[in-house]
Amino acid sequence: MQTYRLGKTGPDVSAIGLGCMGMSGMYGPSDRAESIATIHAALDAGVNLLDTGDFYGMGHNEMLIGEALKGRKREEAVISVKFGALRDPSSGWNGYDARPIAVKNFLAYTLQRLGVDYIDIYRPARLDPNVPIEDTVGAISDLIKAGYVRHVGLSEVGADTIRRAAAVAPIADLQIEYSLISRGIEDEILPATRELGISITAYGVLSRGLISGHWQKGQQGAGDFRAVSPRFQEGNIDENLALVEELRKIATLKGASVAQVAIAWVAAQGKDIVPLVGARRRDRLTEALGSRAVELTKDDLSAIERAVPKGAAKGARYPEAQLKHMDSEK
């Protein structure tokens, strides 16, 4: 597995990372044993970047990863953790808390749940509108000095916030949604990260399965984010799936799956961009890893651009209420 350095001073990570959120809900039920087997298969294949959040399943995801890492060498995994989102007992969302005292509190519980003594990359899940980003990054820097964290990351913030954060401490990467149908970072955010030498870890590279080539209408059930995601709603879904069929034509000519072409497209946008794949099963992981063998020529990239033009997707990537909390959308 090829590796890349995140940012100027960040860790070396595999060319593909594993996003573990779906193993703890959000997309419906998942199988615990299969989730752990998938994490093991990823590590065995050389995938060392494991991404999670302390609020995924209200701590369930961290405990799952901790269980999967038992008996393994700690340095096999580069653990990336998002913090700050507030939940309630009914799984509702109650905003964000990125005060320095809260940062240290969140980390204490994360270390316990994961069963490790340090986190490789620690990042606020969203910008807390009540706390200057300088204060949050400063708190993470204090934790680095104390040996509990190795690197600072950011998530879903805009260019101005990125610059302010980078003035406080080196930033390894910005985690943000980026895919063929979510290209908003290309206008201001990606130029800013490249100017500052900050990498992108791209989540949602298959747009929550929408452009995986496997999704069909009506698949989402109870507890599935896609039931409220605008791009999966009537009035949008048919046009979005039509884009997938255009992409499928190109994938067929390449002897690849739609998902593999979609992941390869993200990887082809630069060595400073690392796709995170949200595989919950070993077969989906195997398919995603197969994208590394898909070489996209200039002609291929042009054909993909014609098939799925920038801005062609119908519907926003999050419901309006969530977009309001995202600094990256301002």
XYZ file of C-alpha atoms in Angstrom:
330
model
C 0.000 0.000 0.000
C 1.395 3.371 -1.005
C 1.646 5.944 1.765
C 1.538 9.734 1.866
C 2.559 12.279 4.460
C -0.400 14.278 5.761
C 0.558 17.917 5.580
C 4.120 19.078 6.157
C 4.587 17.447 9.567
C 1.739 14.943 9.873
C 1.822 11.151 9.965
C 2.411 8.841 7.017
C -0.906 7.274 6.058
C -2.105 4.727 3.531
C -3.381 5.980 0.171
C -6.881 4.949 1.289
C -8.296 5.306 4.781
C -11.155 3.457 6.454
C -14.059 5.546 7.723
C -15.694 3.612 10.550
C -18.826 5.675 11.247
C -21.221 3.335 9.443
C -20.235 0.501 11.778
C -22.126 2.289 14.556
C -25.384 3.263 12.922
C -26.173 6.235 10.675
C -26.844 3.913 7.734
C -28.959 1.344 9.501
C -27.926 -1.781 11.441
C -24.434 -3.226 11.065
C -22.884 -6.509 12.141
C -20.349 -6.208 14.964
C -18.326 -9.286 13.998
C -18.215 -8.262 10.340
C -17.224 -4.715 11.300
C -14.268 -5.974 13.341
C -13.319 -8.396 10.568
C -13.382 -5.480 8.117
C -11.063 -3.413 10.305
C -8.706 -6.394 10.569
C -8.808 -6.918 6.787
C -8.031 -3.239 6.229
C -5.027 -3.325 8.554
C -3.800 -6.548 6.947
C -4.021 -4.887 3.527
C -1.863 -1.979 4.683
C -4.676 0.490 5.390
C -3.481 2.220 8.544
C -5.748 5.292 8.699
C -8.839 4.604 10.812
C -11.277 7.488 11.136
C -13.882 7.806 13.872
C -15.703 10.300 16.075
C -16.362 10.108 19.793
C -20.061 10.761 19.091
C -20.479 7.942 16.543
C -22.954 5.686 18.282
C -22.330 7.717 21.467
C -18.948 6.069 21.984
C -19.834 2.724 20.395
C -17.524 3.282 17.423
C -14.491 3.992 19.554
C -15.126 0.911 21.683
C -15.538 -1.165 18.501
C -12.204 0.040 17.128
C -10.608 -0.540 20.515
C -11.819 -4.126 20.450
C -10.516 -4.591 16.904
C -7.077 -3.279 17.883
C -6.626 -5.620 20.850
C -3.583 -7.814 20.280
C -2.283 -5.553 17.532
C 0.714 -3.237 17.671
C -0.429 0.297 18.407
C 1.677 1.706 15.568
C -0.241 -0.356 13.004
C -3.047 2.187 13.137
C -3.165 5.936 12.632
C -6.288 6.833 14.602
C -8.131 9.990 13.617
C -10.816 11.175 16.048
C -13.395 13.955 15.730
C -14.848 15.464 18.885
C -17.242 18.156 20.010
C -20.678 17.061 18.790
C -23.224 16.877 21.613
C -25.828 14.085 21.696
C -28.816 13.219 23.860
C -30.219 9.834 25.003
C -32.604 9.713 22.050
C -29.649 10.057 19.619
C -30.524 13.684 18.906
C -27.988 16.426 18.189
C -27.463 19.382 20.531
C -24.767 21.492 18.922
C -21.023 21.558 19.526
C -18.641 22.255 22.365
C -15.017 23.032 21.534
C -14.010 24.931 24.679
C -10.483 24.014 25.818
C -11.797 22.414 29.023
C -14.262 20.339 26.960
C -11.541 19.279 24.515
C -9.534 17.748 27.341
C -12.629 16.115 28.818
C -13.624 14.543 25.486
C -10.098 13.211 24.979
C -10.005 11.546 28.395
C -13.066 9.453 27.521
C -11.797 8.727 24.009
C -8.522 7.304 25.280
C -10.430 5.065 27.680
C -12.874 3.774 25.069
C -10.185 3.097 22.484
C -7.815 1.556 25.029
C -4.830 3.587 23.794
C -2.594 6.171 25.408
C -2.478 8.652 22.526
C -4.493 9.750 19.487
C -2.687 10.299 16.209
C -4.933 13.077 14.815
C -7.449 14.946 16.953
C -9.912 17.365 15.398
C -13.074 19.326 16.202
C -15.950 17.837 14.211
C -17.304 21.290 13.385
C -16.458 24.866 14.221
C -17.993 25.876 17.526
C -19.457 29.342 16.823
C -18.954 30.325 20.453
C -15.265 29.416 20.667
C -12.441 30.927 18.585
C -10.698 28.249 16.557
C -7.430 29.528 18.011
C -8.554 28.456 21.494
C -9.577 24.977 20.324
C -6.364 24.385 18.398
C -4.389 25.766 21.331
C -5.991 23.178 23.614
C -5.072 20.363 21.215
C -1.519 21.746 21.099
C -1.390 21.515 24.900
C -2.437 17.859 24.624
C 0.322 17.276 22.079
C 2.871 18.708 24.490
C 1.496 16.396 27.191
C 1.884 13.360 24.903
C -1.803 12.503 24.533
C -2.151 13.642 20.906
C 0.306 13.622 17.998
C -1.231 15.951 15.379
C -3.936 18.581 14.889
C -6.626 18.086 12.262
C -9.621 20.118 11.159
C -13.030 19.166 9.808
C -15.600 20.972 7.649
C -14.205 24.490 8.060
C -13.739 27.259 5.522
C -10.607 28.904 4.180
C -10.492 31.739 6.713
C -10.795 29.353 9.667
C -8.113 27.106 8.173
C -5.697 30.030 7.956
C -6.431 31.121 11.520
C -5.914 27.594 12.830
C -2.674 27.149 10.908
C -1.304 30.317 12.490
C -1.539 28.613 15.892
C -0.142 25.142 15.144
C 0.780 22.900 12.196
C -2.353 21.319 10.720
C -1.966 17.802 9.328
C -5.177 17.625 7.343
C -8.644 18.922 6.742
C -11.329 16.263 6.746
C -14.169 17.278 4.468
C -16.644 15.789 2.023
C -15.277 15.533 -1.512
C -16.574 13.432 -4.372
C -17.624 13.652 -7.982
C -20.920 15.185 -6.865
C -19.624 17.209 -3.882
C -16.942 19.512 -5.254
C -17.465 22.673 -3.249
C -13.934 22.601 -1.825
C -12.423 23.275 -5.227
C -13.294 26.993 -5.199
C -11.650 28.340 -2.043
C -10.915 25.596 0.473
C -8.601 23.383 -1.595
C -6.498 26.347 -2.798
C -6.120 27.415 0.849
C -5.004 23.987 2.075
C -2.527 23.712 -0.786
C -1.155 27.165 -0.058
C -0.584 26.137 3.561
C 0.655 22.588 2.904
C -2.350 20.894 4.514
C -3.661 17.583 3.181
C -7.289 16.626 2.570
C -8.808 13.446 3.947
C -11.937 13.140 1.851
C -15.017 11.488 3.290
C -18.216 10.776 1.375
C -16.258 9.748 -1.737
C -19.230 7.566 -2.734
C -21.752 10.105 -1.469
C -23.112 7.715 1.154
C -23.504 4.975 -1.402
C -25.344 7.128 -3.939
C -22.589 6.862 -6.547
C -21.375 3.418 -5.510
C -23.260 1.714 -8.313
C -25.021 -0.481 -5.739
C -27.698 1.892 -4.455
C -31.320 1.495 -5.472
C -34.343 3.578 -4.562
C -36.103 2.645 -1.355
C -33.196 0.864 0.316
C -32.936 3.170 3.327
C -34.721 2.102 6.470
C -35.106 3.241 10.058
C -32.048 4.961 11.499
C -30.538 5.582 8.070
C -29.248 9.105 7.404
C -30.205 8.720 3.764
C -33.875 8.832 4.732
C -33.441 12.578 5.339
C -30.525 13.312 3.001
C -31.736 15.702 0.259
C -29.993 13.847 -2.553
C -31.944 10.663 -1.800
C -35.372 12.329 -1.807
C -38.042 12.192 -4.485
C -37.428 14.923 -7.001
C -33.662 14.447 -6.698
C -32.892 10.741 -6.525
C -33.904 9.824 -10.081
C -31.703 12.504 -11.651
C -28.804 11.577 -9.376
C -29.079 7.893 -10.232
C -29.081 8.869 -13.911
C -25.621 10.367 -13.345
C -24.536 7.054 -11.853
C -25.616 5.218 -14.994
C -23.516 7.557 -17.120
C -20.570 6.839 -14.847
C -21.284 3.112 -15.125
C -20.670 3.277 -18.890
C -17.161 4.572 -18.270
C -16.530 2.023 -15.517
C -17.580 -0.822 -17.826
C -15.112 0.325 -20.475
C -12.382 0.411 -17.816
C -13.252 -3.065 -16.537
C -13.951 -1.569 -13.119
C -16.930 -1.003 -10.861
C -18.670 2.353 -10.522
C -17.390 2.651 -6.948
C -13.817 2.000 -8.027
C -13.951 4.718 -10.676
C -15.523 7.186 -8.223
C -12.809 6.519 -5.624
C -10.054 6.614 -8.243
C -11.339 10.001 -9.432
C -10.926 11.476 -5.939
C -7.434 9.993 -5.610
C -6.502 11.382 -9.024
C -7.146 14.958 -7.900
C -3.816 15.121 -6.086
C -1.384 13.307 -3.830
C -2.496 15.610 -1.036
C -5.973 14.034 -1.091
C -6.584 10.730 0.704
C -9.998 9.098 0.160
C -11.773 7.653 3.201
C -13.990 4.710 2.301
C -16.870 3.871 4.624
C -16.805 0.111 4.078
C -18.751 -1.882 6.676
C -18.099 -5.259 5.081
C -15.055 -7.030 3.764
C -16.437 -7.366 0.250
C -17.002 -3.616 0.015
C -13.507 -3.010 1.380
C -12.036 -5.323 -1.248
C -13.902 -3.459 -3.961
C -12.657 -0.106 -2.650
C -9.056 -1.303 -2.488
C -9.413 -2.384 -6.110
C -9.656 1.305 -7.036
C -5.895 1.516 -6.567
C -5.503 -0.512 -9.765
C -7.743 1.826 -11.776
C -5.556 4.252 -13.703
C -7.508 7.176 -15.076
C -6.021 8.799 -18.169
C -6.629 12.397 -19.216
C -9.237 11.102 -21.658
C -10.900 9.136 -18.864
C -11.013 12.197 -16.622
C -12.519 14.256 -19.425
C -15.138 11.581 -20.057
C -15.996 11.486 -16.348
C -16.334 15.258 -16.312
C -18.796 15.091 -19.196
C -20.746 12.273 -17.556
C -20.921 13.935 -14.130
C -20.313 17.674 -14.561
C -19.479 19.779 -11.552
C -22.692 20.871 -9.869
C -24.832 18.283 -11.679
C -26.133 16.589 -8.520
C -29.612 17.503 -7.338
C -30.057 18.375 -3.675
C -27.656 19.537 -0.971
C -25.235 17.163 0.727
C -26.859 17.707 4.139
C -30.286 18.895 5.304
C -30.498 22.683 5.594
C -30.512 22.594 9.409
C -27.117 20.874 9.438
C -25.610 23.054 6.719
C -26.209 26.076 8.945
C -23.658 24.688 11.414
C -20.977 24.095 8.792
C -18.298 26.747 8.482
C -17.217 25.144 5.194
C -20.554 26.120 3.634
C -20.326 29.824 4.501
